[in-house]
PDB file of C-alpha atoms in Angstrom:
ATOM      1  CA  MET A   1     -75.743  79.808 -56.081  1.00 52.00           C
ATOM      2  CA  THR A   2     -79.444  79.393 -55.340  1.00 62.00           C
ATOM      3  CA  PRO A   3     -81.678  82.316 -56.433  1.00 65.00           C
ATOM      4  CA  LEU A   4     -82.827  82.624 -52.812  1.00 71.00           C
ATOM      5  CA  TRP A   5     -79.339  82.982 -51.333  1.00 81.00           C
ATOM      6  CA  PHE A   6     -80.128  86.535 -50.217  1.00 78.00           C
ATOM      7  CA  ALA A   7     -83.315  85.434 -48.454  1.00 77.00           C
ATOM      8  CA  ILE A   8     -81.398  82.609 -46.748  1.00 82.00           C
ATOM      9  CA  ALA A   9     -78.681  85.034 -45.613  1.00 86.00           C
ATOM     10  CA  LEU A  10     -81.249  87.532 -44.386  1.00 84.00           C
ATOM     11  CA  LEU A  11     -83.093  84.881 -42.393  1.00 85.00           C
ATOM     12  CA  ILE A  12     -79.816  83.745 -40.799  1.00 88.00           C
ATOM     13  CA  PHE A  13     -78.952  87.325 -39.845  1.00 90.00           C
ATOM     14  CA  ALA A  14     -82.474  87.890 -38.514  1.00 89.00           C
ATOM     15  CA  MET A  15     -82.267  84.750 -36.360  1.00 91.00           C
ATOM     16  CA  CYS A  16     -78.898  85.839 -34.978  1.00 91.00           C
ATOM     17  CA  TYR A  17     -80.329  89.287 -34.256  1.00 91.00           C
ATOM     18  CA  ALA A  18     -83.324  87.782 -32.419  1.00 90.00           C
ATOM     19  CA  ILE A  19     -81.039  85.595 -30.303  1.00 92.00           C
ATOM     20  CA  TRP A  20     -78.810  88.572 -29.532  1.00 89.00           C
ATOM     21  CA  GLN A  21     -81.774  90.723 -28.527  1.00 89.00           C
ATOM     22  CA  THR A  22     -83.045  88.001 -26.193  1.00 90.00           C
ATOM     23  CA  CYS A  23     -79.644  87.593 -24.567  1.00 90.00           C
ATOM     24  CA  ARG A  24     -79.196  91.367 -24.295  1.00 86.00           C
ATOM     25  CA  ARG A  25     -82.504  91.897 -22.535  1.00 87.00           C
ATOM     26  CA  ARG A  26     -81.904  89.067 -20.089  1.00 86.00           C
ATOM     27  CA  ALA A  27     -78.434  90.417 -19.296  1.00 85.00           C
ATOM     28  CA  GLY A  28     -79.795  93.945 -18.901  1.00 82.00           C
ATOM     29  CA  TRP A  29     -77.471  95.429 -21.540  1.00 84.00           C
ATOM     30  CA  SER A  30     -78.477  98.631 -23.279  1.00 80.00           C
ATOM     31  CA  ALA A  31     -79.190  98.586 -27.018  1.00 76.00           C
ATOM     32  CA  VAL A  32     -76.520  99.889 -29.367  1.00 78.00           C
ATOM     33  CA  SER A  33     -77.564 102.902 -31.387  1.00 80.00           C
ATOM     34  CA  VAL A  34     -75.719 105.060 -33.928  1.00 83.00           C
ATOM     35  CA  ASP A  35     -77.103 108.595 -33.954  1.00 85.00           C
ATOM     36  CA  ALA A  36     -74.913 110.207 -36.625  1.00 86.00           C
ATOM     37  CA  LEU A  37     -73.014 109.101 -39.708  1.00 89.00           C
ATOM     38  CA  PRO A  38     -69.315 108.746 -38.865  1.00 89.00           C
ATOM     39  CA  ALA A  39     -66.895 111.092 -40.628  1.00 90.00           C
ATOM     40  CA  MET A  40     -65.483 109.960 -43.954  1.00 91.00           C
ATOM     41  CA  PRO A  41     -61.990 109.122 -42.538  1.00 92.00           C
ATOM     42  CA  ALA A  42     -63.609 106.824 -39.962  1.00 93.00           C
ATOM     43  CA  LEU A  43     -65.720 105.126 -42.631  1.00 93.00           C
ATOM     44  CA  ALA A  44     -62.609 104.816 -44.815  1.00 93.00           C
ATOM     45  CA  LEU A  45     -60.841 102.923 -42.013  1.00 95.00           C
ATOM     46  CA  ILE A  46     -63.893 100.676 -41.624  1.00 94.00           C
ATOM     47  CA  ALA A  47     -63.963 100.026 -45.383  1.00 94.00           C
ATOM     48  CA  LEU A  48     -60.247  99.200 -45.318  1.00 95.00           C
ATOM     49  CA  GLY A  49     -60.775  96.849 -42.372  1.00 95.00           C
ATOM     50  CA  LEU A  50     -63.632  95.098 -44.162  1.00 95.00           C
ATOM     51  CA  GLY A  51     -61.489  94.744 -47.260  1.00 94.00           C
ATOM     52  CA  LEU A  52     -58.618  93.209 -45.263  1.00 95.00           C
ATOM     53  CA  LEU A  53     -61.021  90.858 -43.494  1.00 95.00           C
ATOM     54  CA  SER A  54     -62.543  89.797 -46.817  1.00 94.00           C
ATOM     55  CA  PHE A  55     -59.053  89.203 -48.198  1.00 95.00           C
ATOM     56  CA  ILE A  56     -58.245  86.907 -45.246  1.00 95.00           C
ATOM     57  CA  VAL A  57     -61.568  85.034 -45.497  1.00 93.00           C
ATOM     58  CA  ARG A  58     -61.063  84.514 -49.223  1.00 93.00           C
ATOM     59  CA  LEU A  59     -57.763  82.790 -48.576  1.00 92.00           C
ATOM     60  CA  VAL A  60     -59.951  79.929 -47.344  1.00 90.00           C
ATOM     61  CA  MET A  61     -63.372  80.575 -48.915  1.00 89.00           C
ATOM     62  CA  ARG A  62     -62.754  82.049 -52.350  1.00 91.00           C
ATOM     63  CA  VAL A  63     -65.392  83.911 -54.324  1.00 88.00           C
ATOM     64  CA  GLY A  64     -67.416  81.276 -56.158  1.00 84.00           C
ATOM     65  CA  THR A  65     -66.977  78.706 -53.375  1.00 84.00           C
ATOM     66  CA  GLU A  66     -70.297  77.936 -51.682  1.00 81.00           C
ATOM     67  CA  PHE A  67     -71.173  76.680 -48.223  1.00 82.00           C
ATOM     68  CA  LEU A  68     -74.868  75.909 -47.739  1.00 79.00           C
ATOM     69  CA  TRP A  69     -75.575  77.824 -50.981  1.00 80.00           C
ATOM     70  CA  LEU A  70     -73.794  80.929 -49.630  1.00 85.00           C
ATOM     71  CA  GLN A  71     -70.571  82.526 -50.826  1.00 87.00           C
ATOM     72  CA  LEU A  72     -68.926  83.307 -47.493  1.00 87.00           C
ATOM     73  CA  GLY A  73     -66.180  85.264 -49.240  1.00 86.00           C
ATOM     74  CA  TYR A  74     -68.605  88.211 -49.387  1.00 89.00           C
ATOM     75  CA  PHE A  75     -70.078  87.873 -45.904  1.00 90.00           C
ATOM     76  CA  SER A  76     -67.648  90.150 -44.046  1.00 91.00           C
ATOM     77  CA  CYS A  77     -69.345  93.119 -45.710  1.00 92.00           C
ATOM     78  CA  TYR A  78     -72.828  91.594 -45.558  1.00 92.00           C
ATOM     79  CA  ALA A  79     -72.633  91.010 -41.791  1.00 92.00           C
ATOM     80  CA  PHE A  80     -71.209  94.463 -41.104  1.00 93.00           C
ATOM     81  CA  PHE A  81     -73.886  96.278 -43.104  1.00 93.00           C
ATOM     82  CA  TYR A  82     -76.659  94.275 -41.437  1.00 93.00           C
ATOM     83  CA  ILE A  83     -75.342  95.094 -37.956  1.00 92.00           C
ATOM     84  CA  ALA A  84     -74.736  98.735 -38.876  1.00 92.00           C
ATOM     85  CA  GLY A  85     -78.241  98.978 -40.323  1.00 91.00           C
ATOM     86  CA  CYS A  86     -79.798  97.616 -37.128  1.00 90.00           C
ATOM     87  CA  ALA A  87     -77.808 100.057 -34.985  1.00 89.00           C
ATOM     88  CA  ALA A  88     -78.595 103.023 -37.249  1.00 90.00           C
ATOM     89  CA  ALA A  89     -82.293 102.197 -37.499  1.00 87.00           C
ATOM     90  CA  ARG A  90     -82.889 102.860 -33.804  1.00 85.00           C
ATOM     91  CA  SER A  91     -82.157 106.570 -34.167  1.00 86.00           C
ATOM     92  CA  GLY A  92     -83.704 106.951 -37.614  1.00 87.00           C
ATOM     93  CA  LEU A  93     -80.284 107.673 -39.079  1.00 88.00           C
ATOM     94  CA  LEU A  94     -81.034 105.758 -42.277  1.00 87.00           C
ATOM     95  CA  GLU A  95     -83.871 108.214 -43.015  1.00 87.00           C
ATOM     96  CA  ARG A  96     -81.582 111.218 -42.470  1.00 89.00           C
ATOM     97  CA  ILE A  97     -78.820 110.427 -44.983  1.00 90.00           C
ATOM     98  CA  THR A  98     -78.505 113.311 -47.464  1.00 89.00           C
ATOM     99  CA  LEU A  99     -76.780 113.660 -50.823  1.00 89.00           C
ATOM    100  CA  ARG A 100     -74.196 115.797 -49.076  1.00 89.00           C
ATOM    101  CA  ASP A 101     -73.426 112.874 -46.718  1.00 89.00           C
ATOM    102  CA  ALA A 102     -73.174 110.470 -49.630  1.00 91.00           C
ATOM    103  CA  ALA A 103     -71.308 112.731 -52.110  1.00 91.00           C
ATOM    104  CA  GLY A 104     -67.768 111.803 -51.053  1.00 92.00           C
ATOM    105  CA  TRP A 105     -68.461 108.082 -51.123  1.00 92.00           C
ATOM    106  CA  LEU A 106     -70.271 108.330 -54.432  1.00 93.00           C
ATOM    107  CA  ILE A 107     -67.074 109.774 -55.901  1.00 94.00           C
ATOM    108  CA  VAL A 108     -65.018 106.985 -54.295  1.00 93.00           C
ATOM    109  CA  SER A 109     -67.371 104.345 -55.694  1.00 94.00           C
ATOM    110  CA  ILE A 110     -67.321 105.820 -59.194  1.00 93.00           C
ATOM    111  CA  LEU A 111     -63.526 105.916 -59.134  1.00 94.00           C
ATOM    112  CA  ALA A 112     -63.356 102.347 -57.814  1.00 93.00           C
ATOM    113  CA  ILE A 113     -65.763 101.086 -60.470  1.00 93.00           C
ATOM    114  CA  SER A 114     -63.764 102.848 -63.177  1.00 93.00           C
ATOM    115  CA  THR A 115     -60.578 101.019 -62.088  1.00 92.00           C
ATOM    116  CA  LEU A 116     -62.097  97.553 -62.587  1.00 89.00           C
ATOM    117  CA  PRO A 117     -61.943  97.496 -66.408  1.00 89.00           C
ATOM    118  CA  LEU A 118     -58.361  98.811 -66.222  1.00 90.00           C
ATOM    119  CA  MET A 119     -57.331  96.097 -63.763  1.00 88.00           C
ATOM    120  CA  LEU A 120     -58.987  93.433 -65.917  1.00 87.00           C
ATOM    121  CA  LEU A 121     -57.169  94.756 -68.968  1.00 89.00           C
ATOM    122  CA  ILE A 122     -53.766  94.942 -67.280  1.00 87.00           C
ATOM    123  CA  ARG A 123     -53.901  91.976 -64.893  1.00 85.00           C
ATOM    124  CA  GLY A 124     -56.965  89.998 -65.951  1.00 81.00           C
ATOM    125  CA  ARG A 125     -54.935  87.251 -67.646  1.00 83.00           C
ATOM    126  CA  LEU A 126     -53.211  86.541 -64.307  1.00 83.00           C
ATOM    127  CA  GLY A 127     -56.512  85.685 -62.618  1.00 82.00           C
ATOM    128  CA  GLY A 128     -56.783  85.214 -58.871  1.00 83.00           C
ATOM    129  CA  PHE A 129     -59.419  87.912 -58.235  1.00 85.00           C
ATOM    130  CA  GLU A 130     -61.583  85.353 -56.442  1.00 88.00           C
ATOM    131  CA  GLY A 131     -59.053  84.905 -53.636  1.00 85.00           C
ATOM    132  CA  GLY A 132     -55.532  83.898 -52.678  1.00 88.00           C
ATOM    133  CA  TRP A 133     -52.290  85.541 -51.702  1.00 92.00           C
ATOM    134  CA  ASN A 134     -51.939  87.887 -54.682  1.00 91.00           C
ATOM    135  CA  ILE A 135     -52.461  91.515 -55.709  1.00 91.00           C
ATOM    136  CA  ASN A 136     -55.609  90.838 -57.718  1.00 91.00           C
ATOM    137  CA  ALA A 137     -57.370  89.227 -54.758  1.00 92.00           C
ATOM    138  CA  PHE A 138     -56.292  92.086 -52.482  1.00 94.00           C
ATOM    139  CA  TYR A 139     -57.541  94.664 -54.979  1.00 93.00           C
ATOM    140  CA  TYR A 140     -60.947  92.997 -55.344  1.00 92.00           C
ATOM    141  CA  ALA A 141     -61.321  92.603 -51.565  1.00 94.00           C
ATOM    142  CA  ILE A 142     -60.703  96.365 -51.069  1.00 94.00           C
ATOM    143  CA  TRP A 143     -62.788  97.259 -54.133  1.00 94.00           C
ATOM    144  CA  ASP A 144     -65.864  95.559 -52.726  1.00 93.00           C
ATOM    145  CA  PRO A 145     -66.519  97.783 -49.646  1.00 94.00           C
ATOM    146  CA  ALA A 146     -65.309 100.911 -51.483  1.00 93.00           C
ATOM    147  CA  VAL A 147     -68.114 100.457 -54.010  1.00 94.00           C
ATOM    148  CA  ALA A 148     -70.660  99.261 -51.435  1.00 94.00           C
ATOM    149  CA  PHE A 149     -70.347 102.343 -49.203  1.00 94.00           C
ATOM    150  CA  GLY A 150     -71.087 104.715 -52.068  1.00 93.00           C
ATOM    151  CA  VAL A 151     -73.927 102.657 -53.544  1.00 93.00           C
ATOM    152  CA  ILE A 152     -75.672 102.152 -50.193  1.00 93.00           C
ATOM    153  CA  LEU A 153     -75.315 105.758 -49.005  1.00 93.00           C
ATOM    154  CA  GLY A 154     -76.284 107.011 -52.467  1.00 92.00           C
ATOM    155  CA  LEU A 155     -79.460 104.918 -52.543  1.00 91.00           C
ATOM    156  CA  LEU A 156     -80.421 106.012 -49.012  1.00 91.00           C
ATOM    157  CA  ALA A 157     -79.863 109.668 -49.953  1.00 91.00           C
ATOM    158  CA  ALA A 158     -81.856 109.269 -53.186  1.00 89.00           C
ATOM    159  CA  ALA A 159     -84.735 107.654 -51.293  1.00 84.00           C
ATOM    160  CA  GLN A 160     -84.683 110.485 -48.784  1.00 82.00           C
ATOM    161  CA  ARG A 161     -84.739 113.148 -51.475  1.00 78.00           C
ATOM    162  CA  TRP A 162     -87.039 111.661 -54.114  1.00 77.00           C
ATOM    163  CA  GLY A 163     -88.855 108.791 -52.418  1.00 68.00           C
ATOM    164  CA  ARG A 164     -90.657 110.534 -49.571  1.00 68.00           C
ATOM    165  CA  ASN A 165     -94.002 110.997 -51.294  1.00 68.00           C
ATOM    166  CA  SER A 166     -94.682 107.420 -52.310  1.00 67.00           C
ATOM    167  CA  THR A 167     -97.981 106.601 -53.984  1.00 72.00           C
ATOM    168  CA  GLN A 168    -100.357 103.889 -52.835  1.00 76.00           C
ATOM    169  CA  ILE A 169     -99.153 101.620 -55.646  1.00 78.00           C
ATOM    170  CA  VAL A 170     -95.495 102.045 -54.645  1.00 74.00           C
ATOM    171  CA  SER A 171     -96.320 101.338 -50.994  1.00 77.00           C
ATOM    172  CA  ARG A 172     -98.233  98.239 -52.007  1.00 79.00           C
ATOM    173  CA  LEU A 173     -95.367  96.981 -54.153  1.00 77.00           C
ATOM    174  CA  GLY A 174     -92.933  97.652 -51.314  1.00 79.00           C
ATOM    175  CA  SER A 175     -94.966  95.549 -48.899  1.00 83.00           C
ATOM    176  CA  THR A 176     -94.978  92.597 -51.303  1.00 87.00           C
ATOM    177  CA  ALA A 177     -91.354  92.895 -52.494  1.00 86.00           C
ATOM    178  CA  PHE A 178     -89.860  90.314 -50.118  1.00 82.00           C
ATOM    179  CA  GLY A 179     -92.573  87.804 -51.015  1.00 86.00           C
ATOM    180  CA  ALA A 180     -91.924  88.424 -54.705  1.00 88.00           C
ATOM    181  CA  LEU A 181     -88.220  87.757 -54.130  1.00 83.00           C
ATOM    182  CA  ILE A 182     -88.981  84.417 -52.512  1.00 83.00           C
ATOM    183  CA  LEU A 183     -91.572  83.347 -55.083  1.00 86.00           C
ATOM    184  CA  HIS A 184     -89.934  84.526 -58.313  1.00 86.00           C
ATOM    185  CA  PRO A 185     -87.809  81.382 -59.094  1.00 85.00           C
ATOM    186  CA  PRO A 186     -90.734  78.957 -59.641  1.00 88.00           C
ATOM    187  CA  VAL A 187     -92.713  81.687 -61.407  1.00 92.00           C
ATOM    188  CA  LEU A 188     -89.832  82.437 -63.771  1.00 89.00           C
ATOM    189  CA  VAL A 189     -89.159  78.740 -64.474  1.00 89.00           C
ATOM    190  CA  ALA A 190     -92.849  78.046 -65.128  1.00 92.00           C
ATOM    191  CA  LEU A 191     -93.187  80.922 -67.577  1.00 92.00           C
ATOM    192  CA  SER A 192     -89.940  79.959 -69.307  1.00 90.00           C
ATOM    193  CA  VAL A 193     -91.193  76.406 -69.817  1.00 91.00           C
ATOM    194  CA  LEU A 194     -94.523  77.665 -71.152  1.00 91.00           C
ATOM    195  CA  ALA A 195     -92.702  79.941 -73.587  1.00 90.00           C
ATOM    196  CA  MET A 196     -90.423  77.231 -74.988  1.00 89.00           C
ATOM    197  CA  PRO A 197     -92.654  76.492 -78.036  1.00 89.00           C
ATOM    198  CA  TRP A 198     -92.858  80.207 -78.857  1.00 87.00           C
ATOM    199  CA  ALA A 199     -90.721  80.864 -81.951  1.00 85.00           C
ATOM    200  CA  ALA A 200     -89.473  84.362 -81.235  1.00 83.00           C
ATOM    201  CA  ALA A 201     -86.148  86.158 -81.054  1.00 86.00           C
ATOM    202  CA  PRO A 202     -84.266  85.384 -77.798  1.00 85.00           C
ATOM    203  CA  VAL A 203     -84.111  89.085 -76.860  1.00 87.00           C
ATOM    204  CA  LEU A 204     -87.871  89.462 -77.308  1.00 90.00           C
ATOM    205  CA  LYS A 205     -88.577  86.335 -75.253  1.00 90.00           C
ATOM    206  CA  PHE A 206     -86.227  87.597 -72.533  1.00 90.00           C
ATOM    207  CA  ILE A 207     -88.025  90.931 -72.313  1.00 92.00           C
ATOM    208  CA  VAL A 208     -91.531  89.437 -72.365  1.00 92.00           C
ATOM    209  CA  ILE A 209     -90.807  86.634 -69.868  1.00 93.00           C
ATOM    210  CA  SER A 210     -88.921  88.977 -67.536  1.00 91.00           C
ATOM    211  CA  CYS A 211     -91.773  91.491 -67.441  1.00 92.00           C
ATOM    212  CA  ALA A 212     -94.413  88.776 -67.071  1.00 93.00           C
ATOM    213  CA  ALA A 213     -92.452  87.046 -64.283  1.00 92.00           C
ATOM    214  CA  CYS A 214     -92.041  90.340 -62.427  1.00 92.00           C
ATOM    215  CA  VAL A 215     -95.768  91.123 -62.582  1.00 92.00           C
ATOM    216  CA  ALA A 216     -96.775  87.554 -61.709  1.00 93.00           C
ATOM    217  CA  SER A 217     -94.341  87.354 -58.775  1.00 92.00           C
ATOM    218  CA  PHE A 218     -95.701  90.532 -57.188  1.00 93.00           C
ATOM    219  CA  ALA A 219     -99.304  89.457 -57.854  1.00 91.00           C
ATOM    220  CA  LEU A 220     -98.703  86.008 -56.321  1.00 92.00           C
ATOM    221  CA  SER A 221     -96.974  87.605 -53.336  1.00 91.00           C
ATOM    222  CA  ALA A 222     -99.930  89.930 -52.750  1.00 89.00           C
ATOM    223  CA  ALA A 223    -102.346  87.005 -52.976  1.00 90.00           C
ATOM    224  CA  ILE A 224    -100.381  84.858 -50.516  1.00 90.00           C
ATOM    225  CA  LYS A 225     -99.920  87.759 -48.081  1.00 87.00           C
ATOM    226  CA  SER A 226    -103.702  88.070 -47.869  1.00 85.00           C
ATOM    227  CA  LEU A 227    -103.830  84.658 -46.175  1.00 85.00           C
ATOM    228  CA  PRO A 228    -104.108  84.735 -42.343  1.00 82.00           C
ATOM    229  CA  GLY A 229    -100.736  85.013 -40.617  1.00 79.00           C
ATOM    230  CA  VAL A 230     -98.623  85.101 -43.786  1.00 76.00           C
ATOM    231  CA  SER A 231     -98.115  88.889 -43.676  1.00 76.00           C
ATOM    232  CA  LYS A 232     -96.282  88.475 -40.352  1.00 74.00           C
ATOM    233  CA  ILE A 233     -93.683  86.302 -42.074  1.00 73.00           C
ATOM    234  CA  ILE A 234     -93.231  87.901 -45.507  1.00 72.00           C
TER     235      ILE A 234
END
């Protein structure tokens, strides 16, 4: 999978969203907006539906199988969360998620994560988690959204509680994050090649190159964004 698979997926979703918005306006349809977080039973049914849909998709496109550098076996959840995010953003719902809203799903996610080592221990030798008509594939398909709901709601709640008063440095890094994501592969490769003659422990080289690549990627992103018109794209 290409390091920029997420950027590719995001651009595809953004293009689909732009086309949908154009068609919606021309047809005179009202925009869809979600004003409140659905109750946990409703979200549980959605998570179950996403898991079943992923299970069906993975009968054809198993995890690890790529199409245009994308693993479509995961895209049932990706597409849903993108659409849900767009609908929730209109009302500012994403900025109103609290730890109380996320608590139940955090518990579900922790429990789901804790079952993975057990499943691998008991049924790992049977394989099939990547897809197919078997229990392991069904488990992993349901496991995916169960973990995702808790992680996403938990991060939104944490940002709401502890990330409100961001500093100027944090805001600056946030504005250059997408550019850093796009630019980090060539930066990382270049630094790795330069470090090849360096006779140091692998762990030390990993730490140094990782930190240097992170700093260089953000710095390069900030520099490129200063060019005319680039900030409108990244």
